[in-house]
Amino acid sequence: MDQISAPAPAAQAPAPVRRFKSGSNLERMLAAGHFAVTAEIGPPKSHDAEVIRRKAALLEGCVDAANITDNQTAVVRLSSIASGAILVGQGLEPVVQMTCRDRNRLAMQSDLLGAAALGIRNVLCLTGDHQSHGNHPGAKNVHDIDSIQMVRMVKEMRDEGLFQCGEEISGGGPPLLIGAAANPFADPFELRVHRLAKKAAAGADFIQTQLVFDMSRFREYMKRVVDLGLHEKVAILAGVGPLKSAGMARHMRDKVPGMVVPDGTVARMEAAVDGVAAEDKQARREAWRAEGIRICIEQIRELREIEGLRGVHIMAIEWEEAVRPIVEGAGLFPRPAPEV
Amino acid sequence: MIVAKQKPLSELTAMLDGYRNVLAVGCGTCVTVCFAGGVKEVGILASALRMARRLDGEPMSVAETTVQRQCEAEYIAPLAEGLDEFDAVLSLGCGVGVQTLAERFPGKRVLPALDTAFMGLPTEQGVWEERCQGCGHCVLDITGGICPVSRCAKQLMNGPCGGSQGGMCEVDTDTPCAWQLIWERLAGQGLADRLLEIQPPRDWSTSRDGGPRRIVRDDLRLPPAEDV
């Protein structure tokens, strides 16, 4: 059990110099000091690899890496690691998400080795939505370890070449950049920064946050993060996402646990269809989506001004087409080439 | 206490299909306190079963008895007398009570009338809540006396997940977030900093993952017969 403030134990012997932990594009972009852009791909509820390839093609050139969700909202989908391998084959770098809900420590470590063997270089360690929200509510959840313990486990695998049990990994640990999530909008607020500090101390290299809509609360959160110097220990990417409709904005405000959508944002989405005939569904849809993209672009421009923030993570759920116009509109296109 | 609730009558009548003469056995300990399997509940359930079977045109006789503690062999030993006349025993004890009866009377069909739910306490009249899962390695010293193993839906050990909002759990907005409670408790005691410690992965071998558990106290065991 170690204290955040405790100094790192001295290395027994000088470790071989490895310039990068994983060598991933995302790691090199962050190391070069570029404002990173990642986006999210949701795999299909089928074995259709074409869906992955099509979604990946929409993101090519606009992002530094693409997250692949892991049975998100506890709904069974094509595996994140298999999807990640498809992305690797296509030349788009994946960030494979892995939850503690579906795997014990044996399965996690086995799958992490498998992911690395398939050329995957980034992993995002997550608790996972509760199965009662998904399509197998009668399933047994695992939660053998939690997300912070998972971050620590992956770090020890990578940096010390050890399995969680302490046994050596033959040939060394998997070169994986370690990500974790943070939700600045869940409660208790004071504990949110503490939890980020724990994830940094456990060994997270980067953080992707929950969708940010409430800019003032996020600024307050980031101020505390910077005050504690956490932004220097871990690269923080703010989660953003375009709203598709006023209904979606209201749903996220009222129904999604751990999500804060200000009334002003909802009102803006509602006003987007002012003057558009209610029966013209197509025109309303387009007006909403255009406003959703506009709001998202404005948010990214505001976020870029916040001290300590190192990038954005765009979650355009089942709307990957929106990523390119958002990245372009925010002045983040084309993506710079990382230095080697 | 162990908290249980009665199975639906339809499940019990299906379970007892074909039996003509049943002994319903209550328990005077936990399930009496939680109004699931004491003297009174045995009486009401026995009447309901008799009535249901009569209406089905398949009358069944249900005898009633309640022992002080169904989970200890010495309390159920007296049931041996006269047990032959029954073709099944319906236990209103917890899962331990049912199994104690079944172990003591292996030739007899012993059926459960209750669904045993958890170890918990009454929080208000008519409401019971879980407090312990018997994980075999208590962490209440580091969590301010609030158990994340039994009260967090994800058994997290290092703080709340992203679904905690307004002090409530993402699984059920009527359920308090265990980690919010832990935070408030420790903060109130001036010990909030303790939550910054990273808790390492647990050893679940002390929990059910290690198989059926057993506690042996050599200081309490009787010496082997030849040593006496």
XYZ file of C-alpha atoms in Angstrom:
568
model
C 0.000 0.000 0.000
C 1.652 3.211 -1.006
C 0.918 6.817 -0.355
C 0.580 9.215 -3.249
C 3.130 11.505 -1.692
C 5.641 8.725 -1.110
C 8.723 8.946 -3.319
C 9.151 6.242 -5.941
C 11.374 3.407 -4.696
C 14.885 3.574 -6.047
C 15.533 1.231 -8.943
C 17.643 -1.792 -8.067
C 19.692 -1.518 -11.222
C 19.622 1.048 -13.998
C 16.898 0.028 -16.423
C 17.759 -0.022 -20.100
C 16.903 3.345 -21.585
C 13.725 3.111 -23.579
C 12.759 6.387 -25.073
C 9.099 5.538 -25.314
C 6.975 3.363 -23.075
C 4.911 2.014 -25.939
C 6.079 3.842 -29.023
C 2.471 4.509 -29.907
C 1.526 7.430 -32.105
C -0.489 8.881 -29.239
C 2.497 8.709 -26.908
C 4.739 10.389 -29.465
C 2.183 13.120 -30.170
C 1.926 13.875 -26.471
C 5.685 13.709 -26.011
C 6.111 16.192 -28.867
C 3.788 18.571 -27.058
C 1.036 18.521 -29.662
C -2.582 19.005 -28.592
C -3.757 15.415 -29.067
C -6.982 14.345 -30.733
C -8.574 10.971 -30.159
C -12.037 9.773 -31.072
C -14.236 6.826 -30.275
C -15.430 3.933 -32.407
C -18.264 1.742 -31.174
C -17.983 -1.800 -32.589
C -21.146 -3.346 -34.076
C -23.446 -5.913 -32.464
C -22.327 -8.355 -35.146
C -19.209 -9.978 -36.582
C -19.167 -7.587 -39.520
C -15.586 -6.304 -39.817
C -16.682 -3.929 -42.567
C -18.470 -1.766 -39.988
C -15.173 -1.254 -38.171
C -13.301 -0.544 -41.403
C -15.959 1.946 -42.532
C -15.913 3.801 -39.190
C -12.109 3.758 -39.127
C -11.987 5.231 -42.644
C -14.062 8.186 -41.399
C -11.421 8.967 -38.790
C -8.293 8.458 -40.876
C -6.137 11.552 -40.856
C -8.334 13.368 -38.308
C -7.205 11.689 -35.097
C -4.010 10.485 -33.480
C -5.646 7.329 -32.181
C -9.146 5.868 -31.998
C -10.666 4.289 -28.904
C -12.522 1.038 -29.341
C -15.172 0.593 -26.699
C -15.442 -2.649 -24.721
C -19.056 -3.830 -24.553
C -20.065 -0.241 -23.831
C -23.138 0.290 -21.673
C -22.842 -3.440 -20.935
C -24.175 -4.403 -24.354
C -22.401 -7.255 -26.134
C -20.492 -6.082 -29.199
C -17.623 -7.202 -31.401
C -14.566 -7.477 -29.161
C -12.481 -4.362 -28.613
C -9.206 -6.188 -29.143
C -10.379 -7.826 -32.372
C -11.607 -4.418 -33.550
C -8.280 -2.930 -32.525
C -6.424 -5.510 -34.602
C -8.569 -4.577 -37.611
C -7.622 -0.933 -37.070
C -3.932 -1.803 -36.832
C -4.248 -3.555 -40.188
C -5.827 -0.439 -41.613
C -3.146 1.886 -40.291
C -5.313 3.700 -37.734
C -3.933 3.462 -34.225
C -6.346 1.945 -31.684
C -6.797 2.646 -27.991
C -8.330 -0.584 -26.778
C -10.738 -0.097 -23.889
C -10.920 -2.809 -21.229
C -13.401 -2.964 -18.356
C -13.102 -4.678 -14.994
C -16.698 -5.833 -15.322
C -16.149 -8.739 -17.706
C -12.706 -10.127 -16.917
C -10.757 -11.296 -13.906
C -7.023 -10.620 -13.606
C -6.128 -13.775 -15.523
C -8.275 -12.871 -18.515
C -7.121 -9.247 -18.429
C -3.438 -10.090 -18.494
C -3.915 -12.763 -21.127
C -5.853 -10.337 -23.327
C -3.296 -7.565 -22.772
C -0.518 -9.867 -23.962
C -2.698 -10.817 -26.920
C -3.426 -7.175 -27.707
C 0.261 -6.305 -27.664
C 1.016 -9.309 -29.878
C -1.524 -7.975 -32.377
C 0.259 -4.624 -32.535
C -1.999 -2.710 -30.138
C -0.057 -0.091 -28.182
C -2.657 1.797 -26.092
C -5.097 0.518 -23.474
C -7.747 2.414 -21.526
C -8.475 0.879 -18.118
C -12.118 1.227 -17.076
C -14.434 0.085 -14.308
C -17.275 -0.570 -16.776
C -20.955 0.335 -16.707
C -23.032 -1.925 -14.510
C -24.567 -4.867 -16.345
C -28.049 -3.912 -15.181
C -27.934 -1.125 -17.811
C -27.126 -3.503 -20.650
C -28.669 -6.347 -22.622
C -27.678 -9.131 -20.199
C -28.919 -7.734 -16.879
C -28.837 -11.226 -15.330
C -25.107 -11.579 -15.943
C -22.644 -11.984 -13.101
C -20.103 -9.167 -12.979
C -16.466 -9.785 -12.169
C -14.741 -6.742 -10.605
C -11.896 -8.932 -9.396
C -9.758 -5.795 -9.488
C -10.827 -2.178 -9.933
C -9.663 0.289 -12.556
C -6.936 1.802 -10.365
C -5.592 -1.631 -9.508
C -5.726 -2.440 -13.220
C -3.657 0.642 -14.111
C -1.076 -0.440 -11.557
C -1.123 -4.010 -12.888
C -0.546 -2.928 -16.512
C 2.248 -0.604 -15.410
C 4.005 -3.381 -13.521
C 3.574 -5.699 -16.491
C 5.072 -3.116 -18.831
C 7.784 -1.537 -16.722
C 8.857 -4.389 -14.483
C 7.958 -7.310 -16.720
C 5.902 -8.902 -13.972
C 2.509 -10.497 -13.887
C 0.210 -9.342 -11.094
C 1.190 -12.457 -9.112
C 4.842 -11.360 -9.215
C 5.995 -13.947 -11.766
C 8.234 -12.749 -14.541
C 6.825 -12.280 -18.037
C 9.223 -14.046 -20.362
C 10.601 -11.695 -22.968
C 9.537 -8.584 -21.041
C 6.258 -6.773 -20.536
C 3.839 -5.610 -23.223
C 4.609 -2.090 -24.527
C 1.289 -0.423 -23.762
C 0.513 3.221 -23.126
C -1.804 3.240 -20.142
C -4.963 5.299 -20.135
C -7.684 5.764 -17.574
C -10.962 7.623 -17.386
C -11.994 10.491 -15.165
C -15.412 11.933 -14.575
C -15.139 15.496 -13.274
C -18.933 15.695 -13.081
C -19.727 12.743 -10.863
C -19.949 13.075 -7.101
C -18.479 13.645 -4.589
C -16.707 16.466 -6.426
C -13.793 16.734 -3.954
C -13.044 13.067 -4.403
C -12.861 13.341 -8.195
C -9.504 15.069 -8.143
C -8.286 12.594 -5.500
C -9.282 9.745 -7.743
C -7.395 11.289 -10.657
C -4.380 11.617 -8.365
C -4.654 7.929 -7.522
C -4.816 6.991 -11.195
C -1.733 9.095 -11.882
C 0.077 7.549 -8.932
C -0.942 4.071 -10.066
C 0.783 4.746 -13.383
C -1.696 6.181 -15.887
C 0.022 7.920 -18.803
C -3.090 9.617 -20.095
C -6.628 10.373 -18.980
C -9.746 10.732 -21.096
C -12.575 12.471 -19.296
C -16.311 12.042 -19.387
C -18.113 14.333 -21.856
C -17.593 17.951 -20.866
C -20.572 20.256 -21.307
C -20.377 22.235 -18.072
C -17.328 24.340 -18.827
C -17.269 26.244 -15.537
C -17.255 23.077 -13.442
C -14.572 21.606 -15.695
C -12.425 24.736 -15.302
C -12.726 24.437 -11.535
C -11.744 20.774 -11.756
C -8.727 21.548 -13.954
C -7.664 24.326 -11.632
C -7.475 21.844 -8.775
C -5.665 19.386 -11.032
C -3.073 22.010 -11.934
C -2.750 23.172 -8.315
C -1.777 19.611 -7.401
C 0.586 19.358 -10.362
C -1.277 16.331 -11.688
C -1.264 17.682 -15.250
C 2.483 17.158 -15.269
C 2.191 13.539 -14.202
C -0.521 12.473 -16.613
C -1.726 13.855 -19.967
C -5.358 14.887 -19.666
C -7.630 14.773 -22.699
C -11.068 16.340 -22.260
C -14.017 14.339 -23.541
C -16.274 16.168 -25.971
C -19.086 15.049 -28.214
C -21.611 16.555 -30.588
C -25.240 16.494 -29.504
C -27.563 15.050 -32.139
C -30.815 16.622 -31.034
C -32.531 18.572 -28.273
C -33.990 15.285 -27.072
C -30.519 13.782 -26.701
C -29.379 16.868 -24.775
C -32.337 16.554 -22.381
C -31.793 12.806 -22.001
C -28.120 13.315 -21.138
C -29.000 16.094 -18.708
C -31.770 14.178 -16.961
C -31.057 10.474 -17.292
C -27.382 9.651 -17.708
C -25.625 9.005 -14.387
C -22.546 11.141 -13.851
C -23.347 13.596 -16.654
C -23.933 17.336 -16.326
C -25.448 19.205 -19.291
C -26.190 22.874 -18.538
C -29.702 24.154 -19.278
C -28.154 26.741 -21.598
C -26.795 23.991 -23.854
C -30.178 22.259 -23.926
C -31.867 25.577 -24.736
C -29.428 26.195 -27.582
C -30.219 22.789 -29.083
C -33.939 23.473 -28.707
C -33.575 26.852 -30.404
C -31.660 25.278 -33.295
C -34.928 24.225 -34.925
C -36.730 27.540 -34.413
C -38.526 28.339 -37.626
C -38.147 24.796 -38.969
C -41.478 23.126 -39.597
C -42.163 20.328 -37.098
C -43.173 17.971 -39.902
C -39.928 18.503 -41.803
C -38.051 15.843 -39.871
C -35.068 15.866 -42.200
C -34.543 19.617 -41.872
C -34.885 19.461 -38.093
C -32.381 16.630 -37.914
C -29.889 18.593 -39.990
C -30.409 21.784 -38.001
C -29.857 19.961 -34.722
C -26.781 18.164 -35.956
C -25.245 21.324 -37.364
C -25.794 23.071 -34.038
C -24.384 20.054 -32.170
C -21.203 20.221 -34.234
C -21.000 24.021 -33.768
C -21.292 23.709 -29.978
C -18.636 20.993 -29.957
C -16.214 23.109 -32.000
C -16.740 26.102 -29.698
C -16.107 23.857 -26.695
C -12.832 22.563 -28.109
C -11.712 26.141 -28.770
C -12.515 27.024 -25.144
C -10.863 23.870 -23.844
C -7.632 24.623 -25.676
C -7.288 27.714 -23.499
C -7.474 25.745 -20.239
C -4.137 25.298 -18.527
C -2.959 21.756 -18.170
C -5.123 20.217 -20.867
C -3.228 18.135 -23.429
C -5.892 17.169 -25.922
C -9.473 16.215 -26.652
C -11.268 12.913 -26.960
C -14.225 13.142 -29.332
C -17.113 10.796 -28.611
C -19.505 11.047 -31.544
C -21.639 8.075 -30.617
C -22.866 6.240 -33.757
C -21.967 9.413 -35.666
C -18.322 9.045 -36.610
C -18.987 11.247 -39.685
C -19.072 14.237 -37.326
C -15.464 13.858 -36.213
C -13.806 15.275 -39.301
C -15.843 18.519 -39.458
C -15.291 18.991 -35.718
C -11.523 18.532 -35.974
C -11.408 20.821 -39.017
C -13.669 23.422 -37.430
C -11.560 23.465 -34.275
C -8.437 24.167 -36.300
C -6.861 20.828 -35.416
C -6.651 19.522 -38.980
C -4.433 18.260 -40.476
C -2.847 16.315 -37.663
C 0.825 17.083 -37.259
C 3.318 14.279 -37.713
C 4.907 13.359 -34.394
C 8.659 13.517 -34.239
C 10.144 10.059 -34.373
C -28.752 -11.385 10.876
C -29.445 -13.580 7.862
C -32.289 -12.023 5.885
C -34.622 -14.097 3.745
C -38.007 -13.839 2.098
C -40.639 -16.381 1.253
C -40.764 -17.843 -2.221
C -43.945 -17.098 -4.188
C -46.784 -19.508 -3.429
C -46.905 -20.640 -7.083
C -43.267 -21.748 -6.920
C -43.913 -23.641 -3.693
C -47.027 -25.411 -4.972
C -45.077 -26.495 -8.081
C -42.196 -27.680 -5.867
C -44.617 -29.678 -3.678
C -46.525 -31.206 -6.574
C -47.205 -34.866 -5.842
C -46.499 -34.713 -2.115
C -49.420 -35.509 0.201
C -48.074 -35.105 3.686
C -45.575 -32.372 4.401
C -43.859 -31.097 7.542
C -43.220 -27.340 7.517
C -40.276 -26.460 9.775
C -39.677 -22.889 10.882
C -36.638 -21.444 12.592
C -36.700 -19.299 15.711
C -33.612 -17.227 14.986
C -32.787 -14.858 12.078
C -35.771 -15.660 9.858
C -38.133 -15.122 12.767
C -36.711 -11.664 13.309
C -37.087 -10.806 9.615
C -40.651 -12.199 9.509
C -39.935 -14.872 6.909
C -39.851 -18.206 8.713
C -40.922 -18.033 12.353
C -43.893 -19.679 14.088
C -46.337 -17.162 12.660
C -45.069 -17.402 9.089
C -45.077 -21.215 9.234
C -48.748 -21.103 10.254
C -49.756 -18.683 7.525
C -47.814 -20.499 4.801
C -49.134 -23.919 5.879
C -52.723 -22.608 5.673
C -52.103 -21.053 2.283
C -50.632 -24.287 0.921
C -53.501 -26.392 2.273
C -56.008 -24.015 0.740
C -54.231 -23.904 -2.630
C -54.063 -27.687 -2.831
C -57.693 -28.055 -1.820
C -58.712 -25.663 -4.593
C -56.609 -27.721 -7.024
C -58.480 -30.843 -5.949
C -55.242 -32.359 -4.614
C -55.493 -31.922 -0.844
C -52.225 -31.968 1.097
C -51.715 -32.226 4.800
C -49.194 -29.767 6.233
C -47.961 -30.228 9.793
C -46.241 -27.290 11.517
C -43.288 -27.026 13.822
C -40.562 -24.474 14.579
C -37.157 -25.175 16.078
C -35.064 -22.645 17.934
C -32.094 -22.896 15.542
C -32.355 -24.891 12.353
C -28.609 -24.552 11.653
C -27.463 -26.715 14.549
C -27.866 -30.479 14.599
C -28.824 -30.698 18.281
C -31.828 -28.424 17.784
C -33.218 -30.450 14.883
C -32.448 -33.891 16.307
C -35.896 -34.195 17.976
C -37.532 -33.955 14.538
C -36.302 -37.489 13.778
C -39.181 -38.911 15.774
C -42.248 -39.178 13.583
C -40.484 -37.947 10.455
C -41.260 -41.193 8.619
C -44.905 -40.245 8.231
C -44.035 -37.229 6.059
C -43.070 -37.557 2.435
C -41.301 -34.177 2.396
C -39.968 -31.500 4.746
C -40.519 -27.863 3.802
C -37.909 -25.741 5.541
C -38.623 -22.116 6.387
C -35.054 -21.731 7.559
C -32.289 -19.962 5.684
C -30.165 -21.900 3.192
C -28.035 -23.145 6.086
C -31.127 -24.432 7.885
C -32.347 -26.286 4.808
C -28.951 -27.952 4.390
C -28.641 -28.822 8.062
C -31.977 -30.662 7.828
C -30.926 -32.354 4.584
C -27.608 -33.475 6.094
C -29.243 -34.785 9.245
C -32.022 -36.589 7.339
C -30.394 -37.629 4.044
C -33.175 -40.036 3.109
C -35.837 -37.344 3.274
C -36.772 -34.782 0.618
C -35.998 -31.368 2.169
C -37.286 -28.369 0.195
C -36.636 -24.632 0.639
C -39.582 -22.312 1.288
C -37.419 -19.211 1.479
C -34.994 -17.373 -0.737
C -32.064 -16.499 1.506
C -30.892 -13.057 0.477
C -28.114 -11.595 2.594
C -26.573 -10.722 5.922
C -28.002 -7.401 6.924
C -30.072 -5.306 9.251
C -33.464 -3.621 9.383
C -33.092 0.057 8.455
C -36.724 0.916 9.115
C -39.820 -1.123 9.853
C -40.290 -3.515 6.945
C -36.996 -2.691 5.250
C -33.805 -4.765 5.438
C -30.499 -3.924 3.817
C -27.367 -5.914 3.118
C -24.249 -5.111 5.096
C -21.906 -8.104 4.818
C -20.995 -10.694 2.204
C -18.740 -12.756 4.405
C -15.780 -12.133 2.079
C -13.406 -13.479 4.699
C -11.147 -10.446 4.924
C -12.778 -7.464 6.570
C -11.764 -4.016 5.291
C -14.077 -1.935 7.475
C -11.070 -0.480 9.268
C -9.991 1.346 6.113
C -13.451 2.239 4.808
C -14.862 3.989 7.844
C -17.091 1.097 8.885
C -18.948 1.037 5.547
C -18.456 -2.089 3.442
C -17.657 -1.559 -0.263
C -17.764 -5.309 -0.925
C -21.429 -5.621 0.005
C -22.614 -2.051 -0.672
C -20.848 -1.073 -3.908
C -22.381 -2.783 -6.957
C -18.881 -3.062 -8.446
C -17.033 -3.944 -5.230
C -14.602 -1.089 -5.868
C -11.749 -0.675 -3.427
C -10.331 2.693 -4.480
C -13.217 5.129 -4.570
C -16.446 5.721 -6.467
C -16.962 4.957 -10.151
C -18.102 7.621 -12.579
C -21.736 6.735 -12.075
C -22.109 8.194 -8.588
C -24.326 11.255 -8.685
C -26.132 13.207 -6.032
C -24.891 10.642 -3.521
C -26.713 7.822 -5.291
C -25.610 4.692 -7.158
C -25.876 4.386 -10.946
C -27.538 1.004 -10.579
C -30.472 2.233 -8.535
C -31.125 5.861 -7.698
C -32.715 4.775 -4.389
C -29.436 3.202 -3.262
C -26.802 5.418 -1.677
C -23.347 5.293 -3.275
C -21.210 3.358 -0.790
C -18.154 5.436 -1.657
C -20.018 8.688 -1.109
C -20.895 7.352 2.362
C -17.304 6.256 2.981
C -16.016 9.652 1.872
C -18.440 11.515 4.134
C -17.706 9.267 7.092
C -13.933 9.553 6.813
C -14.051 13.272 6.007
C -16.211 13.754 9.111
C -13.559 11.966 11.145
C -10.830 14.109 9.610
C -9.392 11.071 7.842
C -10.239 11.836 4.201
C -6.556 11.667 3.256
C -6.617 7.952 3.907
C -8.600 7.547 0.707
C -5.499 8.585 -1.230
C -3.864 5.292 -0.392
C -4.025 2.870 -3.291
C -5.563 -0.361 -2.120
C -3.888 -3.299 -3.869
C -5.831 -6.108 -5.564
C -7.650 -8.221 -3.023
C -6.967 -11.844 -2.261
C -10.393 -13.285 -2.971
C -9.370 -16.778 -1.876
C -10.875 -15.965 1.532
C -14.187 -15.288 -0.223
C -16.385 -17.806 -2.020
C -13.790 -18.016 -4.800
C -11.721 -20.321 -2.616
C -14.541 -22.890 -2.471
C -16.631 -23.742 0.601
C -14.973 -22.172 3.598
C -14.189 -23.715 6.933
C -12.947 -22.377 10.223
C -11.079 -24.773 12.476
C -10.358 -23.791 16.074
C -8.005 -26.356 17.533
C -8.424 -24.820 20.958
C -12.126 -25.700 20.849
C -11.997 -29.091 19.131
C -12.551 -32.217 21.141
C -9.512 -34.482 21.339
C -9.614 -37.653 19.179
C -11.329 -40.553 20.956
C -8.127 -42.586 21.532
C -6.551 -39.677 23.446
C -9.392 -39.422 25.917
